[in-house]
XYZ file of N, CA, C and O in Angstrom:
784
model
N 0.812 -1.191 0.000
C 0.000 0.000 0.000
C 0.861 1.262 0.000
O 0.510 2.104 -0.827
N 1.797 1.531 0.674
C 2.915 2.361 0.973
C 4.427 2.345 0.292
O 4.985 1.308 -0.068
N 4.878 3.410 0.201
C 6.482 3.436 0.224
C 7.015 4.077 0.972
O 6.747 5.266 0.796
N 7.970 3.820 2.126
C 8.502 4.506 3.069
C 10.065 4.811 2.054
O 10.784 4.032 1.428
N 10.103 5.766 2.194
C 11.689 6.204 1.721
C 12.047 6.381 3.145
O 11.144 6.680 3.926
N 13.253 6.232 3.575
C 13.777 6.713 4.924
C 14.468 8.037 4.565
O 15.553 8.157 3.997
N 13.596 9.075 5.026
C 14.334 10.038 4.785
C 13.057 11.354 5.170
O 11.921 11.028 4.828
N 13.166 12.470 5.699
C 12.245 13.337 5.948
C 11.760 14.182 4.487
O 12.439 14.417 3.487
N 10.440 14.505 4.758
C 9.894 15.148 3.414
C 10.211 15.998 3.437
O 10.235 16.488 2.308
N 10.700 16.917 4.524
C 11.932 18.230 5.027
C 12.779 18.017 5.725
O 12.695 17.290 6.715
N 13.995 18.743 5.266
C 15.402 18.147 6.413
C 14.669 19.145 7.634
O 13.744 19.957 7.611
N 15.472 18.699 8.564
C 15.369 19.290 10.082
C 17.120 18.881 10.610
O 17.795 17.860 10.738
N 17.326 20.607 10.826
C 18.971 20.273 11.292
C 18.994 21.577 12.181
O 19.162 22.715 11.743
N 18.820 21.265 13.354
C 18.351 22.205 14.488
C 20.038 22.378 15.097
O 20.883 21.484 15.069
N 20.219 23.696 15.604
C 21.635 23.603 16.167
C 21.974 23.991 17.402
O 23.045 23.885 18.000
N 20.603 24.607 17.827
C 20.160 24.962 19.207
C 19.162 24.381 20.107
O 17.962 24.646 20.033
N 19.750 23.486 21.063
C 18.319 22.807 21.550
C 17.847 24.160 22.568
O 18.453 25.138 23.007
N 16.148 23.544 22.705
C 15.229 24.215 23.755
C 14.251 24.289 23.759
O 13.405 24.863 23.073
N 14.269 23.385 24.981
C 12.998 22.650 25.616
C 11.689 23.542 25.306
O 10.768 23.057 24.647
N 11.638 24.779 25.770
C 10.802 25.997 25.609
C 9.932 26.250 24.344
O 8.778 26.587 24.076
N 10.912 25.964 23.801
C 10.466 25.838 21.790
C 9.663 24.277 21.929
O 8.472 24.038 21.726
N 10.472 23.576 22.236
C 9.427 21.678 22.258
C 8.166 21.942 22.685
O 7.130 21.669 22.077
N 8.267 22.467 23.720
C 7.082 22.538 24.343
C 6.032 22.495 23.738
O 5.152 21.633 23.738
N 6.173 24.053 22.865
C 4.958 24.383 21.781
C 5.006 23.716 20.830
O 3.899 23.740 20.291
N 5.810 23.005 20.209
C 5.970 22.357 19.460
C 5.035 21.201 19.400
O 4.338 20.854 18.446
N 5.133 20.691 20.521
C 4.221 19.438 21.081
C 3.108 19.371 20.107
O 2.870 18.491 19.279
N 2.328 20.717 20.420
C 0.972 20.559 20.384
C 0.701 20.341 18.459
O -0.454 20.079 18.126
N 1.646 20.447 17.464
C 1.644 20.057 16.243
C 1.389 18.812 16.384
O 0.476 18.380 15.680
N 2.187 17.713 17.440
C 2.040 16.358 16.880
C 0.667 16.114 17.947
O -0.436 16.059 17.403
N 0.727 16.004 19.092
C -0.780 15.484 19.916
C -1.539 16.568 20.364
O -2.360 16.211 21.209
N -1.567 17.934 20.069
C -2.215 18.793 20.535
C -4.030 18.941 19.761
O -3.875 17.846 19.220
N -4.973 19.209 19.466
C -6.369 19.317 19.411
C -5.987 19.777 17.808
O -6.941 19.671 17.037
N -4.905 20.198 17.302
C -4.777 19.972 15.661
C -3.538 19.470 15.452
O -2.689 20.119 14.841
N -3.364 18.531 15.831
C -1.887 18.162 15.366
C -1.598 17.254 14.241
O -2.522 16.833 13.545
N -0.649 17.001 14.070
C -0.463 15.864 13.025
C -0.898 14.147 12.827
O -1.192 13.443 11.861
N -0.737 13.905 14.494
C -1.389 12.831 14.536
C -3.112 12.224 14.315
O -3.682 11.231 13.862
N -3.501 13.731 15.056
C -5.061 13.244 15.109
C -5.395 13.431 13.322
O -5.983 12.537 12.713
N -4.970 14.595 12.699
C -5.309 14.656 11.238
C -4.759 13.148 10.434
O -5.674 12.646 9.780
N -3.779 12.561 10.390
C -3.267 11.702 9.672
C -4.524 10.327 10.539
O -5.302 9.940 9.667
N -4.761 9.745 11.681
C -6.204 9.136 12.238
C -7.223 9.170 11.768
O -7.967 8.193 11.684
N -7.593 10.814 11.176
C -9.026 11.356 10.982
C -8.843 10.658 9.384
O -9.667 9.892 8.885
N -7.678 11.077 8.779
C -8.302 10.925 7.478
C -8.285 9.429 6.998
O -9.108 9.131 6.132
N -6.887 7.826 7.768
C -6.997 7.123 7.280
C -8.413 5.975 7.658
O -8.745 4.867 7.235
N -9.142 7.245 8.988
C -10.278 6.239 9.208
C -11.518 6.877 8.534
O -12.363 6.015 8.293
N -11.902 8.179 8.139
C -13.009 8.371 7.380
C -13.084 7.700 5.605
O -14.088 7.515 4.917
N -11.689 7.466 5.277
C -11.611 7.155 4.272
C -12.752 5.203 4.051
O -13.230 4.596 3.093
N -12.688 5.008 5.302
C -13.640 3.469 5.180
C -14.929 3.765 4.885
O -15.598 2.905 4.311
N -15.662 5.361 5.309
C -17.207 5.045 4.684
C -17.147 6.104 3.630
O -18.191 6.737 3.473
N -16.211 6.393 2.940
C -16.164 7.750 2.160
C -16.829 7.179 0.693
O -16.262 6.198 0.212
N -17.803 7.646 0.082
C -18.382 6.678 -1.201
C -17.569 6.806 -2.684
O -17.668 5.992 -3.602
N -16.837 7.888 -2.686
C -16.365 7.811 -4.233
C -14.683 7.382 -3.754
O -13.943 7.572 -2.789
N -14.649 6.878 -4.734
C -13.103 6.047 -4.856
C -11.927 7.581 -5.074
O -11.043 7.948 -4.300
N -12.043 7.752 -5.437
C -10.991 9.403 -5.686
C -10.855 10.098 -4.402
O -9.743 10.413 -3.978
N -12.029 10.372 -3.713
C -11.676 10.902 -2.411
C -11.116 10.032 -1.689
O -10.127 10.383 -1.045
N -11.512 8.898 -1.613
C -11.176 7.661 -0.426
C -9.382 7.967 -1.105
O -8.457 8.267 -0.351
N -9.257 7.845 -2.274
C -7.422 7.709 -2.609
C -6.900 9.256 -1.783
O -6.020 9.229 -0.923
N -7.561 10.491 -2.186
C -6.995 11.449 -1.193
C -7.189 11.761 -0.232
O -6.756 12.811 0.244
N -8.150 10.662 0.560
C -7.629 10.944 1.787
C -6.742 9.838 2.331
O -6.235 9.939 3.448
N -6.571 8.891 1.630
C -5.357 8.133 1.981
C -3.826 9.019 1.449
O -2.743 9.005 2.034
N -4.119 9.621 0.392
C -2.557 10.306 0.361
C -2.561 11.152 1.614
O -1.894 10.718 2.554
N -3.279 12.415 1.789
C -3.579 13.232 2.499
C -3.229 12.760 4.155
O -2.347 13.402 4.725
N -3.901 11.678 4.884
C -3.186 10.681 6.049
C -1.906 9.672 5.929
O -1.335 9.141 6.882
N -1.646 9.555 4.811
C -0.318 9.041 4.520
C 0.555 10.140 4.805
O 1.422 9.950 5.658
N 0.485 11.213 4.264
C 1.448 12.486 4.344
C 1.224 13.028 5.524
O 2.016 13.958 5.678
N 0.482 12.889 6.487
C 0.379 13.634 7.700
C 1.229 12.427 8.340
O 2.131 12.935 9.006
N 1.282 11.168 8.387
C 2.287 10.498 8.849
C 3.591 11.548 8.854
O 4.007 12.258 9.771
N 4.026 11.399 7.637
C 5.191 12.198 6.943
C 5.456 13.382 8.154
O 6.402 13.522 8.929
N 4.399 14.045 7.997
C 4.755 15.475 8.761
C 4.713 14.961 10.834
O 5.178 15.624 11.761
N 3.921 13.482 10.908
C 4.380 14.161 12.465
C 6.047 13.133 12.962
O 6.510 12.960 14.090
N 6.680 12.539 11.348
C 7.917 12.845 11.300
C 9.047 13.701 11.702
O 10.089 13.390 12.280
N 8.519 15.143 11.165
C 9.379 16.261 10.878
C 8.920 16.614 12.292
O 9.763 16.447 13.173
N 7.450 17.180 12.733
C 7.719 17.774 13.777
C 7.934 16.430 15.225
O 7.229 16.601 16.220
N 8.616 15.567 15.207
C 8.697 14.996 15.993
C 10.530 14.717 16.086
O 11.092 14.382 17.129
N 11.160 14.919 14.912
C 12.570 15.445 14.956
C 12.848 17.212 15.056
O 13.830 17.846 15.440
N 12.224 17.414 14.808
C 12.236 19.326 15.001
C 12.079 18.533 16.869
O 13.141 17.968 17.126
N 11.000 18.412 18.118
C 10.972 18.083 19.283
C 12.365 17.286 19.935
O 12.801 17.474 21.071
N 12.834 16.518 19.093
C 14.195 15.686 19.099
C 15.311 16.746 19.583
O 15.811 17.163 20.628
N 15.398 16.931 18.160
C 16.655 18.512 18.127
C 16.410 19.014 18.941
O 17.495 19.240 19.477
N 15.538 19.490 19.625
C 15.648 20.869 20.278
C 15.517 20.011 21.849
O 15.455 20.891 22.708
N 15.461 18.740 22.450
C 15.395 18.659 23.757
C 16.689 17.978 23.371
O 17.097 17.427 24.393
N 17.620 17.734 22.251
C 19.420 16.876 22.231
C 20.248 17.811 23.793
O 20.283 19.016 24.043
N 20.722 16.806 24.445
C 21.380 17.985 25.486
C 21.312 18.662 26.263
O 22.265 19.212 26.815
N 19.626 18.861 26.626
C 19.291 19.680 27.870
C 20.171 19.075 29.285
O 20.672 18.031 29.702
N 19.971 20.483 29.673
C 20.554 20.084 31.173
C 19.189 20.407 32.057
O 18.178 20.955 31.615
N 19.463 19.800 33.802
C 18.169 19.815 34.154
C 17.289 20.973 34.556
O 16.100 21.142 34.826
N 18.689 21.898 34.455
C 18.234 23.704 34.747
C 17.718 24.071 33.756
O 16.892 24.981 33.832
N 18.029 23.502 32.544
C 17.175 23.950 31.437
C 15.521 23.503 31.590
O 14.569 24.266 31.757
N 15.507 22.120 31.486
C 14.291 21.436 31.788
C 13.640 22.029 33.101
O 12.558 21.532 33.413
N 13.980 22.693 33.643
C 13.465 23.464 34.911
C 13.045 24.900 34.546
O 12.185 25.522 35.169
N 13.597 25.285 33.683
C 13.094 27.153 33.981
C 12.529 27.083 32.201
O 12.499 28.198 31.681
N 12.134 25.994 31.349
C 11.648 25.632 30.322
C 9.992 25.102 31.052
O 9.035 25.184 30.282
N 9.809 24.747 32.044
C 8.546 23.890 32.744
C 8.828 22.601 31.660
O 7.960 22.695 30.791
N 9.258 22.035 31.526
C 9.421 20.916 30.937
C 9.725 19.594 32.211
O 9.223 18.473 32.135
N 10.857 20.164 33.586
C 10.573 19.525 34.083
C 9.855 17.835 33.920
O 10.251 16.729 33.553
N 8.405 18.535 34.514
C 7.260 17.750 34.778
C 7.276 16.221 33.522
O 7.057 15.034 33.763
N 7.539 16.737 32.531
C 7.513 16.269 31.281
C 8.650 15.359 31.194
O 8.706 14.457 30.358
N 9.604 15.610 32.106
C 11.232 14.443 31.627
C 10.897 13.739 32.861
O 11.719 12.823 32.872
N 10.126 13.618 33.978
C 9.439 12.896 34.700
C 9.180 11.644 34.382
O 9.793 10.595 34.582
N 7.742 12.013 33.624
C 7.290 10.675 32.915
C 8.243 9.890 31.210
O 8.291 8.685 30.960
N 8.741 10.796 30.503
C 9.355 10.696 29.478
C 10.637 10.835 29.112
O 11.289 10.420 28.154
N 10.921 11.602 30.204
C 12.547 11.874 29.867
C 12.920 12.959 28.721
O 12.392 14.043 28.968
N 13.654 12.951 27.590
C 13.891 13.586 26.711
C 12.934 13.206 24.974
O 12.671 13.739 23.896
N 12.738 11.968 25.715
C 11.920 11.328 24.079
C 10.625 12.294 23.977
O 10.234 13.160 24.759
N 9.976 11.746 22.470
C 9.075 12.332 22.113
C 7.578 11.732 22.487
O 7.524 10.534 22.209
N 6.174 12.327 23.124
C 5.289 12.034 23.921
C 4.124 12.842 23.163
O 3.982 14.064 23.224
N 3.245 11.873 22.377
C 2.420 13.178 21.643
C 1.204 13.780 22.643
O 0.267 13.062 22.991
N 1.329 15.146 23.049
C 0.506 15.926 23.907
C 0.437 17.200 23.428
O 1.026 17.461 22.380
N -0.410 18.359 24.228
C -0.699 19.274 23.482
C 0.622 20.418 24.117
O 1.156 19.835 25.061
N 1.234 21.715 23.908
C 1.523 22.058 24.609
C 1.211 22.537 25.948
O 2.155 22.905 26.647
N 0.106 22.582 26.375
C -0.286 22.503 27.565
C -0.047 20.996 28.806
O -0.028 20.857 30.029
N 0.054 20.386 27.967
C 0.822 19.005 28.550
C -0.775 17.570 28.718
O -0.747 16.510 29.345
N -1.923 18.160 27.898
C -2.471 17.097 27.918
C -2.462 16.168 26.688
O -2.773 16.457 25.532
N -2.005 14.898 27.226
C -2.193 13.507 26.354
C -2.817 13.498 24.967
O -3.663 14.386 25.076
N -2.909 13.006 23.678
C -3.549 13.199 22.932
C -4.391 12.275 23.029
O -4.170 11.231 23.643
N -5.680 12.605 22.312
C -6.437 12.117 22.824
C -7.497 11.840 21.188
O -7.722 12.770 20.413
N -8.109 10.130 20.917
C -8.675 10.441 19.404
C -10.352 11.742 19.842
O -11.087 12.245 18.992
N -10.446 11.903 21.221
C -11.532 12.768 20.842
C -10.996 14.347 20.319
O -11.701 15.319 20.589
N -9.926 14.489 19.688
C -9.749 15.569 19.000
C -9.972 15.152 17.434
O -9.363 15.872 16.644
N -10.544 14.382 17.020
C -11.039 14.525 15.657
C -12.303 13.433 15.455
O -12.626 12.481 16.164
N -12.902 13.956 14.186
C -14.195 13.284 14.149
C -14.303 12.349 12.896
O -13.887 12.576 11.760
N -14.775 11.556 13.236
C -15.057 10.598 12.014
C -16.807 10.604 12.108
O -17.308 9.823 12.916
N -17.635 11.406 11.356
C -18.916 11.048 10.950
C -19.436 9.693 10.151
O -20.405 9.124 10.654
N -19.160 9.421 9.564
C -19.655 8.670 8.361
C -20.024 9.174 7.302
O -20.452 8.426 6.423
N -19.962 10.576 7.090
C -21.095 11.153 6.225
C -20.413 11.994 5.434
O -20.012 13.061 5.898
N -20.110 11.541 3.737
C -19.324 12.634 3.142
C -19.065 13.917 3.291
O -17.935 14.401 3.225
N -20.117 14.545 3.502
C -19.709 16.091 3.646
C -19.687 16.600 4.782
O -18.968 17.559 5.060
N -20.658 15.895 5.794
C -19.433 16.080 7.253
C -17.878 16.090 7.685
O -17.209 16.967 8.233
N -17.536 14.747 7.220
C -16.235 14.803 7.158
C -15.535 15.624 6.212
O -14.791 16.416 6.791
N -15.518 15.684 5.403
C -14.877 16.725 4.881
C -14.869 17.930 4.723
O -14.040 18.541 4.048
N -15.791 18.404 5.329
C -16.863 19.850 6.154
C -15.351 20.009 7.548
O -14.676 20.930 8.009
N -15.445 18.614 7.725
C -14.298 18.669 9.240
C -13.010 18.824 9.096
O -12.383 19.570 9.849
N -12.332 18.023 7.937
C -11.463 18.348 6.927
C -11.125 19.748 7.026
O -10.568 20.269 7.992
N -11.414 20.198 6.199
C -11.504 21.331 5.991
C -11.001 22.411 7.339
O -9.961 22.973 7.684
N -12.207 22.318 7.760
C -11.852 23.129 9.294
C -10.385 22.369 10.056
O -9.767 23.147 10.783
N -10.117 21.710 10.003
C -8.878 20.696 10.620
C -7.289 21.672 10.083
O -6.421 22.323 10.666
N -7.670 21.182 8.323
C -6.739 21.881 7.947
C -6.532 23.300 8.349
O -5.418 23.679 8.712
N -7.570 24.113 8.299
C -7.441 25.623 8.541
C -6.833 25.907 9.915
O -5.856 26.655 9.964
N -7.410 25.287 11.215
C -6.524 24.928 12.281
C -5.295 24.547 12.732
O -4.589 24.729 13.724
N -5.264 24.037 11.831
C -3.649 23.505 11.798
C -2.810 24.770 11.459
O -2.069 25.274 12.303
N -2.938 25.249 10.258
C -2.464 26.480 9.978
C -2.299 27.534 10.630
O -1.283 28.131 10.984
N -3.320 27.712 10.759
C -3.432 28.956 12.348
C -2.346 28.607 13.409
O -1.433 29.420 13.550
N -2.358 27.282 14.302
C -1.011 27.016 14.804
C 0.014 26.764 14.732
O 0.829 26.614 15.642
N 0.180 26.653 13.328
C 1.782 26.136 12.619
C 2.284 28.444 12.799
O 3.290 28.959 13.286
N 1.115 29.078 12.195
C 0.919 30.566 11.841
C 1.501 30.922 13.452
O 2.585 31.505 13.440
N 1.045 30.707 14.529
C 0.984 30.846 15.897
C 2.248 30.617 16.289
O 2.708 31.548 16.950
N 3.254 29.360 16.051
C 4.561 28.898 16.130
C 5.501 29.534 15.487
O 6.659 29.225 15.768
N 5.280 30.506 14.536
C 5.964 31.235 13.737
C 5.876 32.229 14.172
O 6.930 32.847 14.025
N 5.086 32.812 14.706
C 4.947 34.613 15.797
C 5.946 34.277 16.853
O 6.683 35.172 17.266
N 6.022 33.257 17.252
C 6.376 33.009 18.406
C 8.253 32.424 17.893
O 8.958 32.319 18.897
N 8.547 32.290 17.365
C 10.040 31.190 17.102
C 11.010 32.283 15.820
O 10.857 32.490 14.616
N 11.851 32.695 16.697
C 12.647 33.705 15.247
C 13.774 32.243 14.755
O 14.369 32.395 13.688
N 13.943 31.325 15.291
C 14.967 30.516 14.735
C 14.786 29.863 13.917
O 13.948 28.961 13.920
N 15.880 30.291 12.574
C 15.830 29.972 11.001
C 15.443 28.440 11.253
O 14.304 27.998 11.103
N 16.258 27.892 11.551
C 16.381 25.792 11.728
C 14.929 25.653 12.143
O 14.389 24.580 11.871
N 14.301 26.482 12.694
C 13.401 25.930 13.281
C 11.762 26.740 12.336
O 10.650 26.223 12.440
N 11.980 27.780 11.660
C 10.929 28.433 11.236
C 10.828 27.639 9.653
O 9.678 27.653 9.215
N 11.511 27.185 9.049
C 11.500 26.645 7.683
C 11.172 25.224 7.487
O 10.551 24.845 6.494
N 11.684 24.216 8.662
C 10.322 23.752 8.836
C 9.142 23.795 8.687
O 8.394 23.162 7.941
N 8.914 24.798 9.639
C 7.348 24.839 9.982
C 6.569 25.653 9.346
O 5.341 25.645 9.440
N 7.417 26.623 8.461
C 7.017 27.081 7.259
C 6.092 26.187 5.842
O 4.957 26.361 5.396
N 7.382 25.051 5.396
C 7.066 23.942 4.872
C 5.604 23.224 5.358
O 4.866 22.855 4.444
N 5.323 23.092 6.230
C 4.343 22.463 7.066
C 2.937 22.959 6.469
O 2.162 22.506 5.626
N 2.964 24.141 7.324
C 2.198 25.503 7.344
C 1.578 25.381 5.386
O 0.426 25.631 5.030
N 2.459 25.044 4.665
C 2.078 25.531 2.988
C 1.270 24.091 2.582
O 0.449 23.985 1.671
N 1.762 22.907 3.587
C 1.380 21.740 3.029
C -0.501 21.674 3.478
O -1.541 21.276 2.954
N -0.013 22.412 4.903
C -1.726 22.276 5.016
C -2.584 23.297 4.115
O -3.733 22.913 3.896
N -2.296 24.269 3.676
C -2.524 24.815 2.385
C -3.085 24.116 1.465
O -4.016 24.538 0.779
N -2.671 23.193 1.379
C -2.365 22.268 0.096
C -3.752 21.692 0.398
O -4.840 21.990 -0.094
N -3.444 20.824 1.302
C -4.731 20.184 1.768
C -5.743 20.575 1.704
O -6.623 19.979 1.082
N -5.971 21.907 2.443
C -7.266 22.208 2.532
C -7.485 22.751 1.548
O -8.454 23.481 1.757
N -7.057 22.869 0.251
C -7.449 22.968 -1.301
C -7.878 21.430 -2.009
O -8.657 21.214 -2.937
N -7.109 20.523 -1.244
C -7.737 19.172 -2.167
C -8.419 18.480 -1.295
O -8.506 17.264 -1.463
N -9.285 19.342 0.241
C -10.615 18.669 0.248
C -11.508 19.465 0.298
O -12.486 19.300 1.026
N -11.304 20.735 -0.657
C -12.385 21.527 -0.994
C -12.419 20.875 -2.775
O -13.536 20.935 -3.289
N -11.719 20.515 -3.322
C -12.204 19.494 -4.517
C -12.830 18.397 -4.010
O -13.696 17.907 -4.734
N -12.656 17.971 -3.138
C -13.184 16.691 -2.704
C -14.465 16.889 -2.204
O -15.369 16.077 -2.401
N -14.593 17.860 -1.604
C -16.346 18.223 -1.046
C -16.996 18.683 -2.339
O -17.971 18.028 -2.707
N -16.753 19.323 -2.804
C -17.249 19.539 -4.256
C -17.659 18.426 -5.417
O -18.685 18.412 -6.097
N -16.572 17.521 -5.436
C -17.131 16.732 -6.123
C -18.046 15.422 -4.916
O -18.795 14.475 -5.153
N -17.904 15.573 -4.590
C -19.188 14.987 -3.258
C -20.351 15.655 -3.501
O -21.334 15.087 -3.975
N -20.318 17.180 -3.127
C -21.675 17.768 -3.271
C -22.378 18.172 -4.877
O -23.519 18.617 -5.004
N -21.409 17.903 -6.046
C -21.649 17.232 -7.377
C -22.445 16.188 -7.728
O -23.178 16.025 -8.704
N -22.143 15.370 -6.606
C -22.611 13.735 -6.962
C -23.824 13.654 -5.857
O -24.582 12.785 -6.289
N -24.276 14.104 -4.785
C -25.425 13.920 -4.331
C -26.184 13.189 -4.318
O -27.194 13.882 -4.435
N -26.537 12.071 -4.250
C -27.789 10.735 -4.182
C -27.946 10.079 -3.368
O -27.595 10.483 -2.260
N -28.430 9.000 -3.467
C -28.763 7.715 -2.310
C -27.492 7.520 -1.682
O -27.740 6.732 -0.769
N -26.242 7.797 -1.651
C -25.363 7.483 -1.334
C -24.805 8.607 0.481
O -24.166 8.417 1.516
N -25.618 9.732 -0.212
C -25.481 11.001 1.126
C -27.073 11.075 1.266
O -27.675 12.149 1.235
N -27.769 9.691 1.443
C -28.959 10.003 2.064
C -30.033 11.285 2.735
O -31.126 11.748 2.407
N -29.126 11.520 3.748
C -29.505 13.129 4.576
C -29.515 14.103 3.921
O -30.398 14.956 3.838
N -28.175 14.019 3.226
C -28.325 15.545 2.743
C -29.203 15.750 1.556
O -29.585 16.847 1.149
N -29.593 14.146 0.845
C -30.327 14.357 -0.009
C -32.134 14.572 0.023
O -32.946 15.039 -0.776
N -32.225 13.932 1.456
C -33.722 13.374 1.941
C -33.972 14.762 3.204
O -34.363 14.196 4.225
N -33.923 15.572 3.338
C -34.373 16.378 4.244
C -34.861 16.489 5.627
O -34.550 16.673 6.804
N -36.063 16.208 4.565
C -37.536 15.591 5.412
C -37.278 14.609 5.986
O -38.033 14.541 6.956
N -36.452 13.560 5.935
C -36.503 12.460 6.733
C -36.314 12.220 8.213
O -36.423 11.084 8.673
């Protein structure tokens, strides 16, 4: 089904660790839009999705969010390589090398667990991709949010990259809702039956 190349879909070559930066970072891979719950959302709505073309993009689309909670999970790498524990202390990270140490733990930056009730699987073409949609735009906004916040080159071009991919996305499941709400029939029941 797959090809793994070993290799990132963006380099990441960080030269400054800090914890402080991870932190926020976090919340890309397990935070309420991160990479994980989007790459979940899309390879499980893709089971009741009715046209074969969408079901393929949203398997590329959750295939590639794999990809990305890659990058931001070596961008989290780099930047905790080397802490000392004064760092991990006046970073509040602390708490965090507790249970985990220096490895990577998908949570939000606020430090809660990820969790699948941050994304939705309806059943229902244009719900989901109604959710889609909004997912991607979210994402953006906090990749947008990480960039107000982070002047470091190693670390902004990344997440730059990121930031354009969800772009991307949320352009090819606004084709995808479209040709959904194109095709309309027995297949999107509700939206076709009203009254029911």
């Amino acid at each position: 089904m797959w090809v793994y190349q070993k290799k990132l879909q963006y380099p990441v070559n960080i030269k400054q660790s800090n914890p402080a930066i991870a932190k926020l970072i976090m919340s890309q891979l397990g935070g309420p839009h991160g990479e994980k719950g989007a790459a979940d959302r899309y390879l499980q709505q893709r089971y009741s999705m009715p046209y074969a073309s969408v079901v393929g993009m949203l398997t590329d689309i959750g295939t590639e969010e794999f990809a990305h909670q890659e990058i931001v999970s070596s961008i989290i790498t780099q930047l905790m390589r080397n802490v000392s524990i004064s760092e991990l202390e006046e970073s509040g990270m602390d708490a965090y090398f507790i249970d985990h140490t220096t490895s990577v733990y998908p949570q939000s930056a606020g430090g809660v667990p990820f969790s699948a009730n941050s994304y939705a699987v309806a059943g229902d073409a244009i719900a989901d991709l109604s959710e889609d949609l909004a997912a991607e735009q979210k994402a953006r906004a906090t990749y947008e949010n990480l960039l107000r916040l982070i002047d470091d080159p190693d670390i902004r071009e990344p997440l730059k990259f990121l930031r354009q991919r969800e772009i991307v996305h949320y352009q090819r499941f606004g084709e995808g809702l479209r040709l959904t709400t194109d095709r309309l029939n027995s297949k999107n029941f509700y939206a076709c039956n009203p009254s029911f």
